[in-house]
CSV table of N, CA and C in Angstrom, one decimal:
chain,number,residue,atom,x,y,z
E,1,UNK,N,5.9,14.6,-9.1
E,1,UNK,CA,4.7,14.9,-10.1
E,1,UNK,C,3.6,15.2,-9.2
E,2,UNK,N,3.0,16.3,-9.5
E,2,UNK,CA,1.7,16.7,-8.8
E,2,UNK,C,0.5,16.1,-9.4
E,3,UNK,N,-0.4,15.6,-8.7
E,3,UNK,CA,-1.6,15.0,-9.4
E,3,UNK,C,-2.7,15.1,-8.2
E,4,UNK,N,-4.0,15.1,-8.7
E,4,UNK,CA,-5.1,15.0,-7.8
E,4,UNK,C,-6.0,13.7,-8.3
E,5,UNK,N,-6.3,12.8,-7.4
E,5,UNK,CA,-7.1,11.7,-7.9
E,5,UNK,C,-8.4,12.2,-8.5
E,6,UNK,N,-8.9,13.3,-7.9
E,6,UNK,CA,-10.2,13.8,-8.5
E,6,UNK,C,-10.1,14.1,-9.9
E,7,UNK,N,-9.0,14.9,-10.2
E,7,UNK,CA,-8.7,15.2,-11.6
E,7,UNK,C,-8.5,14.1,-12.5
E,8,UNK,N,-7.7,13.0,-12.0
E,8,UNK,CA,-7.6,11.8,-12.8
E,8,UNK,C,-9.0,11.1,-13.1
E,9,UNK,N,-9.8,11.1,-12.2
E,9,UNK,CA,-11.2,10.5,-12.3
E,9,UNK,C,-11.8,11.3,-13.3
E,10,UNK,N,-11.9,12.6,-13.3
E,10,UNK,CA,-12.5,13.5,-14.2
E,10,UNK,C,-12.0,13.1,-15.7
E,11,UNK,N,-10.7,12.9,-15.9
E,11,UNK,CA,-10.3,12.7,-17.2
E,11,UNK,C,-10.2,11.3,-17.7
E,12,UNK,N,-10.2,10.3,-16.7
E,12,UNK,CA,-10.0,8.8,-17.2
E,12,UNK,C,-11.0,7.9,-16.5
E,13,UNK,N,-12.2,8.3,-16.1
E,13,UNK,CA,-13.2,7.5,-15.3
E,13,UNK,C,-13.4,6.1,-15.9
E,14,UNK,N,-13.4,6.1,-17.2
E,14,UNK,CA,-13.7,4.7,-17.8
E,14,UNK,C,-12.6,3.7,-17.8
E,15,UNK,N,-11.3,4.3,-17.3
E,15,UNK,CA,-10.2,3.4,-17.4
E,15,UNK,C,-9.7,3.2,-15.9
E,16,UNK,N,-10.6,3.4,-14.9
E,16,UNK,CA,-10.2,3.3,-13.4
E,16,UNK,C,-11.1,2.4,-12.6
E,17,UNK,N,-10.5,1.9,-11.6
E,17,UNK,CA,-11.3,1.4,-10.5
E,17,UNK,C,-11.1,2.2,-9.3
E,18,UNK,N,-12.0,2.6,-8.6
E,18,UNK,CA,-12.0,3.5,-7.3
E,18,UNK,C,-12.0,2.6,-6.2
E,19,UNK,N,-11.1,2.5,-5.3
E,19,UNK,CA,-11.1,1.6,-4.1
E,19,UNK,C,-12.1,2.2,-3.1
E,20,UNK,N,-12.9,1.4,-2.6
E,20,UNK,CA,-14.0,1.7,-1.7
E,20,UNK,C,-13.6,1.7,-0.2
E,21,UNK,N,-12.4,1.1,0.1
E,21,UNK,CA,-12.0,1.1,1.4
E,21,UNK,C,-11.4,2.5,1.8
E,22,UNK,N,-11.7,2.8,3.0
E,22,UNK,CA,-11.3,4.1,3.5
E,22,UNK,C,-10.0,3.9,4.5
E,23,UNK,N,-8.9,4.5,3.8
E,23,UNK,CA,-7.6,4.3,4.6
E,23,UNK,C,-7.2,5.6,5.3
E,24,UNK,N,-6.3,5.4,6.3
E,24,UNK,CA,-5.8,6.5,7.0
E,24,UNK,C,-4.3,6.7,6.5
E,25,UNK,N,-3.8,7.9,6.3
E,25,UNK,CA,-2.3,8.1,5.9
E,25,UNK,C,-1.4,8.1,7.1
E,26,UNK,N,-0.4,7.3,7.2
E,26,UNK,CA,0.5,7.1,8.2
E,26,UNK,C,2.0,7.7,7.9
E,27,UNK,N,2.3,7.7,6.6
E,27,UNK,CA,3.5,8.1,6.2
E,27,UNK,C,3.6,9.7,6.1
E,28,UNK,N,4.9,10.1,5.8
E,28,UNK,CA,5.1,11.6,5.6
E,28,UNK,C,4.5,12.0,4.4
E,29,UNK,N,4.3,11.2,3.3
E,29,UNK,CA,3.8,11.5,2.0
E,29,UNK,C,2.4,11.0,1.9
E,30,UNK,N,1.4,12.0,1.9
E,30,UNK,CA,-0.1,11.7,1.8
E,30,UNK,C,-0.5,11.6,0.5
E,31,UNK,N,0.4,11.7,-0.5
E,31,UNK,CA,0.1,11.6,-2.0
E,31,UNK,C,1.2,10.8,-2.5
E,32,UNK,N,0.9,9.7,-3.4
E,32,UNK,CA,1.9,8.8,-4.1
E,32,UNK,C,1.3,8.1,-5.2
E,33,UNK,N,2.1,7.7,-6.1
E,33,UNK,CA,1.7,6.8,-7.2
E,33,UNK,C,2.7,6.0,-7.7
E,34,UNK,N,2.4,4.9,-8.3
E,34,UNK,CA,3.4,4.0,-8.9
E,34,UNK,C,2.9,2.7,-9.3
E,35,UNK,N,3.8,1.8,-9.9
E,35,UNK,CA,3.3,0.6,-10.2
E,35,UNK,C,3.1,-0.4,-9.2
E,36,UNK,N,2.2,-1.2,-9.1
E,36,UNK,CA,1.6,-2.1,-8.1
E,36,UNK,C,2.5,-3.4,-8.0
E,37,UNK,N,2.9,-3.8,-6.8
E,37,UNK,CA,3.4,-5.1,-6.4
E,37,UNK,C,2.5,-5.6,-5.4
E,38,UNK,N,2.2,-6.8,-5.4
E,38,UNK,CA,1.2,-7.3,-4.3
E,38,UNK,C,1.8,-8.3,-3.5
E,39,UNK,N,1.2,-8.5,-2.3
E,39,UNK,CA,1.4,-9.6,-1.4
E,39,UNK,C,0.1,-10.0,-0.6
E,40,UNK,N,-0.2,-11.2,-0.4
E,40,UNK,CA,-1.4,-11.5,0.2
E,40,UNK,C,-1.0,-12.5,1.4
E,41,UNK,N,-1.4,-11.9,2.7
E,41,UNK,CA,-1.1,-12.5,4.0
E,41,UNK,C,-2.2,-12.4,4.9
E,42,UNK,N,-2.0,-13.1,6.0
E,42,UNK,CA,-2.9,-12.9,7.1
E,42,UNK,C,-2.3,-12.9,8.4
E,43,UNK,N,-2.2,-11.9,9.1
E,43,UNK,CA,-1.7,-11.8,10.4
E,43,UNK,C,-0.2,-12.2,10.4
E,44,UNK,N,0.4,-12.1,9.4
E,44,UNK,CA,1.9,-12.6,9.2
E,44,UNK,C,2.6,-11.7,8.2
E,45,UNK,N,3.7,-11.2,8.7
E,45,UNK,CA,4.4,-10.1,7.7
E,45,UNK,C,5.7,-10.6,7.2
E,46,UNK,N,6.1,-11.9,7.3
E,46,UNK,CA,7.3,-12.3,6.7
E,46,UNK,C,7.5,-11.9,5.2
E,47,UNK,N,6.4,-12.3,4.4
E,47,UNK,CA,6.3,-12.0,2.9
E,47,UNK,C,6.2,-10.5,2.7
E,48,UNK,N,5.8,-9.7,3.6
E,48,UNK,CA,5.8,-8.3,3.5
E,48,UNK,C,7.2,-7.8,3.4
E,49,UNK,N,8.0,-8.2,4.4
E,49,UNK,CA,9.5,-7.9,4.4
E,49,UNK,C,10.1,-8.3,3.2
E,50,UNK,N,10.0,-9.4,2.8
E,50,UNK,CA,10.6,-10.0,1.5
E,50,UNK,C,10.2,-9.0,0.3
E,51,UNK,N,9.0,-8.6,0.2
E,51,UNK,CA,8.6,-7.9,-0.9
E,51,UNK,C,9.1,-6.4,-0.7
E,52,UNK,N,9.2,-5.9,0.4
E,52,UNK,CA,9.8,-4.5,0.7
E,52,UNK,C,11.3,-4.5,0.1
E,53,UNK,N,11.9,-5.7,0.5
E,53,UNK,CA,13.4,-5.7,0.2
E,53,UNK,C,13.7,-6.0,-1.3
E,54,UNK,N,12.7,-6.4,-2.0
E,54,UNK,CA,13.0,-6.9,-3.4
E,54,UNK,C,12.3,-6.0,-4.6
E,55,UNK,N,11.1,-5.4,-4.3
E,55,UNK,CA,10.6,-4.6,-5.4
E,55,UNK,C,11.2,-3.4,-5.9
E,56,UNK,N,11.1,-3.0,-7.2
E,56,UNK,CA,11.9,-1.9,-7.6
E,56,UNK,C,11.6,-0.6,-6.9
E,57,UNK,N,12.5,0.3,-7.0
E,57,UNK,CA,12.3,1.7,-6.5
E,57,UNK,C,11.2,2.4,-7.3
E,58,UNK,N,10.4,3.2,-6.5
E,58,UNK,CA,9.2,3.8,-7.2
E,58,UNK,C,7.9,3.0,-7.1
E,59,UNK,N,8.1,1.8,-6.6
E,59,UNK,CA,6.8,0.8,-6.7
E,59,UNK,C,5.9,1.2,-5.5
E,60,UNK,N,4.7,0.7,-5.6
E,60,UNK,CA,3.7,0.7,-4.4
E,60,UNK,C,3.5,-0.7,-4.1
E,61,UNK,N,3.7,-1.0,-2.8
E,61,UNK,CA,3.4,-2.4,-2.3
E,61,UNK,C,2.0,-2.3,-1.7
E,62,UNK,N,1.2,-3.3,-2.3
E,62,UNK,CA,-0.2,-3.4,-2.0
E,62,UNK,C,-0.2,-4.7,-1.1
E,63,UNK,N,-0.6,-4.6,0.1
E,63,UNK,CA,-0.7,-5.6,1.2
E,63,UNK,C,-2.1,-6.1,1.3
E,64,UNK,N,-2.6,-7.2,1.0
E,64,UNK,CA,-3.8,-7.8,1.3
E,64,UNK,C,-3.7,-8.5,2.6
E,65,UNK,N,-4.0,-7.9,3.7
E,65,UNK,CA,-3.9,-8.6,5.0
E,65,UNK,C,-5.3,-9.1,5.4
E,66,UNK,N,-6.3,-9.1,4.5
E,66,UNK,CA,-7.6,-9.8,4.7
E,66,UNK,C,-8.4,-8.8,5.6
E,67,UNK,N,-8.0,-7.5,5.8
E,67,UNK,CA,-8.7,-6.6,6.5
E,67,UNK,C,-8.6,-6.7,8.1
E,68,UNK,N,-7.8,-7.6,8.5
E,68,UNK,CA,-7.5,-7.9,9.9
E,68,UNK,C,-7.1,-6.6,10.7
E,69,UNK,N,-7.8,-6.4,11.8
E,69,UNK,CA,-7.4,-5.4,12.7
E,69,UNK,C,-6.8,-6.0,14.0
E,70,UNK,N,-6.4,-7.2,14.1
E,70,UNK,CA,-6.1,-7.8,15.3
E,70,UNK,C,-4.5,-7.7,15.5
E,71,UNK,N,-3.8,-7.3,14.5
E,71,UNK,CA,-2.3,-7.1,14.7
E,71,UNK,C,-1.8,-6.2,13.6
E,72,UNK,N,-0.6,-5.7,13.7
E,72,UNK,CA,0.0,-4.8,12.6
E,72,UNK,C,0.8,-5.8,11.7
E,73,UNK,N,0.7,-5.2,10.5
E,73,UNK,CA,1.6,-6.0,9.5
E,73,UNK,C,2.9,-5.2,9.1
E,74,UNK,N,2.9,-4.0,9.6
E,74,UNK,CA,4.2,-3.1,9.4
E,74,UNK,C,4.3,-2.1,10.5
E,75,UNK,N,5.6,-1.9,10.8
E,75,UNK,CA,5.9,-0.9,11.8
E,75,UNK,C,7.0,0.0,11.4
E,76,UNK,N,7.7,0.5,12.3
E,76,UNK,CA,8.9,1.5,11.9
E,76,UNK,C,10.0,0.7,11.2
E,77,UNK,N,10.3,-0.5,11.6
E,77,UNK,CA,11.5,-1.0,10.9
E,77,UNK,C,11.2,-1.3,9.4
E,78,UNK,N,9.9,-1.9,9.2
E,78,UNK,CA,9.6,-2.1,7.8
E,78,UNK,C,9.4,-0.8,7.1
E,79,UNK,N,8.8,0.1,7.7
E,79,UNK,CA,8.7,1.5,7.1
E,79,UNK,C,10.0,2.0,6.6
E,80,UNK,N,10.9,1.9,7.5
E,80,UNK,CA,12.4,2.3,7.2
E,80,UNK,C,13.0,1.6,6.0
E,81,UNK,N,12.6,0.4,5.8
E,81,UNK,CA,13.1,-0.4,4.6
E,81,UNK,C,12.6,0.3,3.3
E,82,UNK,N,11.2,0.5,3.4
E,82,UNK,CA,10.6,1.2,2.3
E,82,UNK,C,11.2,2.5,2.0
E,83,UNK,N,11.5,3.3,3.0
E,83,UNK,CA,11.9,4.7,2.7
E,83,UNK,C,13.4,4.5,2.1
E,84,UNK,N,14.2,3.7,2.8
E,84,UNK,CA,15.6,3.4,2.3
E,84,UNK,C,15.6,3.0,0.8
E,85,UNK,N,14.7,2.2,0.5
E,85,UNK,CA,14.7,1.6,-0.8
E,85,UNK,C,13.9,2.5,-1.9
E,86,UNK,N,13.5,3.6,-1.4
E,86,UNK,CA,12.7,4.7,-2.3
E,86,UNK,C,11.5,4.1,-2.8
E,87,UNK,N,10.8,3.4,-2.2
E,87,UNK,CA,9.4,3.0,-2.7
E,87,UNK,C,8.5,4.3,-2.6
E,88,UNK,N,7.5,4.3,-3.5
E,88,UNK,CA,6.6,5.3,-3.6
E,88,UNK,C,5.6,5.2,-2.5
E,89,UNK,N,5.2,4.0,-2.2
E,89,UNK,CA,4.2,3.8,-1.0
E,89,UNK,C,3.8,2.5,-0.7
E,90,UNK,N,3.1,2.3,0.3
E,90,UNK,CA,2.6,1.1,0.8
E,90,UNK,C,1.0,1.3,1.1
E,91,UNK,N,0.1,0.4,0.6
E,91,UNK,CA,-1.2,0.3,0.9
E,91,UNK,C,-1.6,-1.0,1.6
E,92,UNK,N,-2.1,-0.9,2.8
E,92,UNK,CA,-2.3,-2.1,3.5
E,92,UNK,C,-3.7,-2.3,3.9
E,93,UNK,N,-4.2,-3.3,3.5
E,93,UNK,CA,-5.5,-3.8,3.9
E,93,UNK,C,-5.5,-4.4,5.2
E,94,UNK,N,-5.1,-3.6,6.3
E,94,UNK,CA,-4.8,-4.1,7.5
E,94,UNK,C,-4.2,-3.0,8.4
E,95,UNK,N,-3.4,-3.3,9.4
E,95,UNK,CA,-3.0,-2.4,10.4
E,95,UNK,C,-1.4,-2.1,10.4
E,96,UNK,N,-1.1,-1.1,10.8
E,96,UNK,CA,0.2,-0.7,11.1
E,96,UNK,C,0.5,-0.4,12.6
E,97,UNK,N,1.6,-0.3,13.0
E,97,UNK,CA,2.1,0.1,14.4
E,97,UNK,C,3.2,1.1,14.4
E,98,UNK,N,3.7,1.7,15.4
E,98,UNK,CA,4.7,2.6,15.5
E,98,UNK,C,4.3,3.9,14.7
E,99,UNK,N,3.1,4.2,14.7
E,99,UNK,CA,2.5,5.3,13.9
E,99,UNK,C,3.3,6.7,14.0
E,100,UNK,N,3.7,7.0,15.2
E,100,UNK,CA,4.5,8.2,15.4
E,100,UNK,C,5.7,8.2,14.6
E,101,UNK,N,6.5,7.0,14.6
E,101,UNK,CA,7.8,6.9,13.8
E,101,UNK,C,7.4,6.9,12.2
E,102,UNK,N,6.3,6.3,11.9
E,102,UNK,CA,6.0,6.2,10.5
E,102,UNK,C,5.7,7.5,10.0
E,103,UNK,N,5.1,8.4,10.7
E,103,UNK,CA,4.8,9.7,10.3
E,103,UNK,C,6.1,10.6,9.8
E,104,UNK,N,7.2,10.2,10.2
E,104,UNK,CA,8.5,10.8,10.1
E,104,UNK,C,9.2,10.3,8.7
E,105,UNK,N,8.6,9.1,8.2
E,105,UNK,CA,9.3,8.5,7.1
E,105,UNK,C,8.9,9.0,5.7
E,106,UNK,N,9.8,9.4,4.8
E,106,UNK,CA,9.5,10.0,3.6
E,106,UNK,C,9.0,8.9,2.5
E,107,UNK,N,7.8,8.4,2.8
E,107,UNK,CA,7.2,7.4,2.0
E,107,UNK,C,5.7,7.5,2.3
E,108,UNK,N,4.8,7.1,1.3
E,108,UNK,CA,3.4,7.1,1.6
E,108,UNK,C,3.0,5.8,2.1
E,109,UNK,N,2.2,5.8,3.3
E,109,UNK,CA,1.6,4.7,3.9
E,109,UNK,C,0.3,4.8,4.2
E,110,UNK,N,-0.7,4.1,3.6
E,110,UNK,CA,-2.0,3.9,3.8
E,110,UNK,C,-2.3,2.6,4.5
E,111,UNK,N,-3.1,2.7,5.5
E,111,UNK,CA,-3.6,1.5,6.1
E,111,UNK,C,-5.0,1.7,6.8
E,112,UNK,N,-5.7,0.6,7.1
E,112,UNK,CA,-7.0,0.7,7.7
E,112,UNK,C,-7.0,1.4,9.1
E,113,UNK,N,-6.0,1.1,9.8
E,113,UNK,CA,-5.9,1.6,11.2
E,113,UNK,C,-4.5,1.0,11.8
E,114,UNK,N,-4.4,1.3,13.1
E,114,UNK,CA,-3.3,1.0,13.8
E,114,UNK,C,-3.6,-0.2,14.8
E,115,UNK,N,-2.6,-0.9,15.4
E,115,UNK,CA,-2.7,-1.8,16.4
E,115,UNK,C,-1.3,-2.0,16.8
E,116,UNK,N,-0.9,-2.1,18.2
E,116,UNK,CA,0.4,-2.1,18.7
E,116,UNK,C,1.0,-3.6,18.7
E,117,UNK,N,0.0,-4.5,18.5
E,117,UNK,CA,0.5,-5.9,18.5
E,117,UNK,C,1.3,-6.4,17.3
E,118,UNK,N,2.3,-7.0,17.3
E,118,UNK,CA,3.1,-7.4,16.1
E,118,UNK,C,2.5,-8.8,15.5
E,119,UNK,N,2.6,-9.0,14.2
E,119,UNK,CA,2.1,-10.1,13.5
E,119,UNK,C,2.9,-11.4,13.8
E,120,UNK,N,2.4,-12.5,13.3
E,120,UNK,CA,3.1,-13.8,13.4
E,120,UNK,C,4.2,-13.7,12.4
E,121,UNK,N,5.2,-14.7,12.5
E,121,UNK,CA,6.3,-14.8,11.7
E,121,UNK,C,6.4,-16.1,11.0
E,122,UNK,N,5.4,-16.6,10.3
E,122,UNK,CA,5.4,-18.0,9.7
E,122,UNK,C,5.8,-18.1,8.3
E,123,UNK,N,5.7,-16.9,7.5
E,123,UNK,CA,6.1,-17.0,6.0
E,123,UNK,C,4.8,-17.4,5.2
E,124,UNK,N,3.7,-17.3,5.7
E,124,UNK,CA,2.5,-17.9,5.0
E,124,UNK,C,1.9,-16.8,4.1
E,125,UNK,N,1.6,-17.1,2.8
E,125,UNK,CA,0.9,-16.2,1.9
E,125,UNK,C,1.4,-16.3,0.5
E,126,UNK,N,1.1,-15.3,-0.2
E,126,UNK,CA,1.4,-15.4,-1.7
E,126,UNK,C,1.9,-14.0,-2.2
E,127,UNK,N,2.9,-14.0,-3.0
E,127,UNK,CA,3.5,-12.7,-3.6
E,127,UNK,C,3.1,-12.7,-5.2
E,128,UNK,N,3.0,-11.5,-5.5
E,128,UNK,CA,2.7,-11.1,-6.9
E,128,UNK,C,1.4,-11.8,-7.5
E,129,UNK,N,0.3,-11.9,-6.8
E,129,UNK,CA,-0.9,-12.4,-7.3
E,129,UNK,C,-2.0,-11.4,-7.2
E,130,UNK,N,-2.9,-11.5,-8.0
E,130,UNK,CA,-4.1,-10.5,-8.0
E,130,UNK,C,-4.8,-10.7,-6.7
E,131,UNK,N,-5.0,-9.5,-6.0
E,131,UNK,CA,-5.7,-9.5,-4.7
E,131,UNK,C,-6.9,-8.8,-4.9
E,132,UNK,N,-7.9,-8.9,-4.1
E,132,UNK,CA,-9.2,-8.3,-4.3
E,132,UNK,C,-9.6,-7.7,-2.9
E,133,UNK,N,-9.8,-6.4,-2.8
E,133,UNK,CA,-10.4,-5.7,-1.6
E,133,UNK,C,-10.7,-4.4,-2.1
E,134,UNK,N,-11.7,-3.8,-1.3
E,134,UNK,CA,-12.1,-2.5,-1.6
E,134,UNK,C,-12.8,-2.4,-2.9
E,135,UNK,N,-13.4,-3.4,-3.5
E,135,UNK,CA,-14.0,-3.3,-4.7
E,135,UNK,C,-13.1,-3.3,-6.0
E,136,UNK,N,-11.8,-3.5,-5.8
E,136,UNK,CA,-10.8,-3.4,-6.7
E,136,UNK,C,-10.0,-4.7,-6.9
E,137,UNK,N,-9.7,-5.0,-8.2
E,137,UNK,CA,-8.8,-6.2,-8.5
E,137,UNK,C,-7.3,-5.6,-8.5
E,138,UNK,N,-6.5,-5.8,-7.5
E,138,UNK,CA,-5.2,-5.2,-7.5
E,138,UNK,C,-4.3,-6.2,-8.3
E,139,UNK,N,-3.8,-5.7,-9.5
E,139,UNK,CA,-3.0,-6.6,-10.2
E,139,UNK,C,-1.5,-6.2,-10.2
E,140,UNK,N,-0.5,-7.1,-10.1
E,140,UNK,CA,0.8,-6.6,-10.3
E,140,UNK,C,1.1,-6.0,-11.6
E,141,UNK,N,1.7,-4.9,-11.5
E,141,UNK,CA,2.0,-4.1,-12.8
E,141,UNK,C,1.0,-3.0,-13.1
E,142,UNK,N,-0.2,-3.0,-12.6
E,142,UNK,CA,-1.2,-1.9,-12.7
E,142,UNK,C,-0.6,-0.7,-12.0
E,143,UNK,N,-1.3,0.5,-12.1
E,143,UNK,CA,-0.8,1.7,-11.5
E,143,UNK,C,-1.8,2.1,-10.5
E,144,UNK,N,-1.3,2.5,-9.3
E,144,UNK,CA,-2.1,3.1,-8.3
E,144,UNK,C,-1.8,4.6,-8.1
E,145,UNK,N,-2.8,5.4,-7.9
E,145,UNK,CA,-2.7,6.8,-7.4
E,145,UNK,C,-3.4,6.9,-6.2
E,146,UNK,N,-2.9,7.7,-5.1
E,146,UNK,CA,-3.4,7.8,-3.8
E,146,UNK,C,-3.2,9.2,-3.3
E,147,UNK,N,-4.2,9.8,-2.8
E,147,UNK,CA,-4.0,11.0,-2.1
E,147,UNK,C,-5.2,11.2,-1.1
E,148,UNK,N,-5.4,12.3,-0.5
E,148,UNK,CA,-6.3,12.5,0.5
E,148,UNK,C,-7.8,12.3,0.1
E,149,UNK,N,-8.1,12.4,-1.2
E,149,UNK,CA,-9.5,12.1,-1.6
E,149,UNK,C,-9.7,10.5,-1.9
E,150,UNK,N,-8.7,9.6,-2.0
E,150,UNK,CA,-8.9,8.3,-2.3
E,150,UNK,C,-7.8,7.7,-3.0
E,151,UNK,N,-8.2,6.4,-3.3
E,151,UNK,CA,-7.2,5.5,-4.0
E,151,UNK,C,-7.8,5.0,-5.4
E,152,UNK,N,-7.1,5.1,-6.4
E,152,UNK,CA,-7.7,4.7,-7.7
E,152,UNK,C,-6.5,3.8,-8.4
E,153,UNK,N,-7.1,2.9,-9.2
E,153,UNK,CA,-6.1,1.9,-10.0
E,153,UNK,C,-6.5,1.9,-11.3
E,154,UNK,N,-5.5,1.8,-12.1
E,154,UNK,CA,-5.6,1.7,-13.6
E,154,UNK,C,-4.7,0.7,-14.2
E,155,UNK,N,-5.1,0.0,-15.2
E,155,UNK,CA,-4.3,-1.1,-15.8
E,155,UNK,C,-3.1,-0.5,-16.5
E,156,UNK,N,-3.1,0.8,-16.8
E,156,UNK,CA,-2.0,1.4,-17.5
E,156,UNK,C,-1.6,2.8,-16.8
E,157,UNK,N,-0.4,3.2,-17.1
E,157,UNK,CA,0.0,4.5,-16.5
E,157,UNK,C,-0.8,5.5,-17.1
E,158,UNK,N,-1.3,6.6,-16.4
E,158,UNK,CA,-2.1,7.6,-16.7
E,158,UNK,C,-1.4,9.0,-16.8
E,159,UNK,N,-0.3,9.1,-16.1
E,159,UNK,CA,0.3,10.4,-15.9
E,159,UNK,C,1.7,10.2,-16.5
């Protein structure tokens, strides 16, 4: 489905939250949308893997990594899981690595930046909770729409 976040904002501004974080696109798909699933972690990606392996096809995994730029929460292996499971996208309030390989994957991937250092593997964090970053309350089950102009969130499906 073709859409523009700018057009959605024109039509539904009162039903949206606009994310104030500025993301860089790392996946092959710079435009994606779908229902939100969330995970909250800090410099640890064990729960990110669990969520990628379990959320429904077409979902967007929103990872609140606390905005840390000290390590990556996702690389080519996790990106491959997202592509194989046909997820619509991943939005990371944190970093990725293996960006050259991520660019070849048929999935949307937005992150704050890149860092070659891998994360810890302790399994700490929370799954499917409301997370807050970029001025948005990211609720599981809400809908996110992302493209080159930005990221917007609605409590209901708009398209």
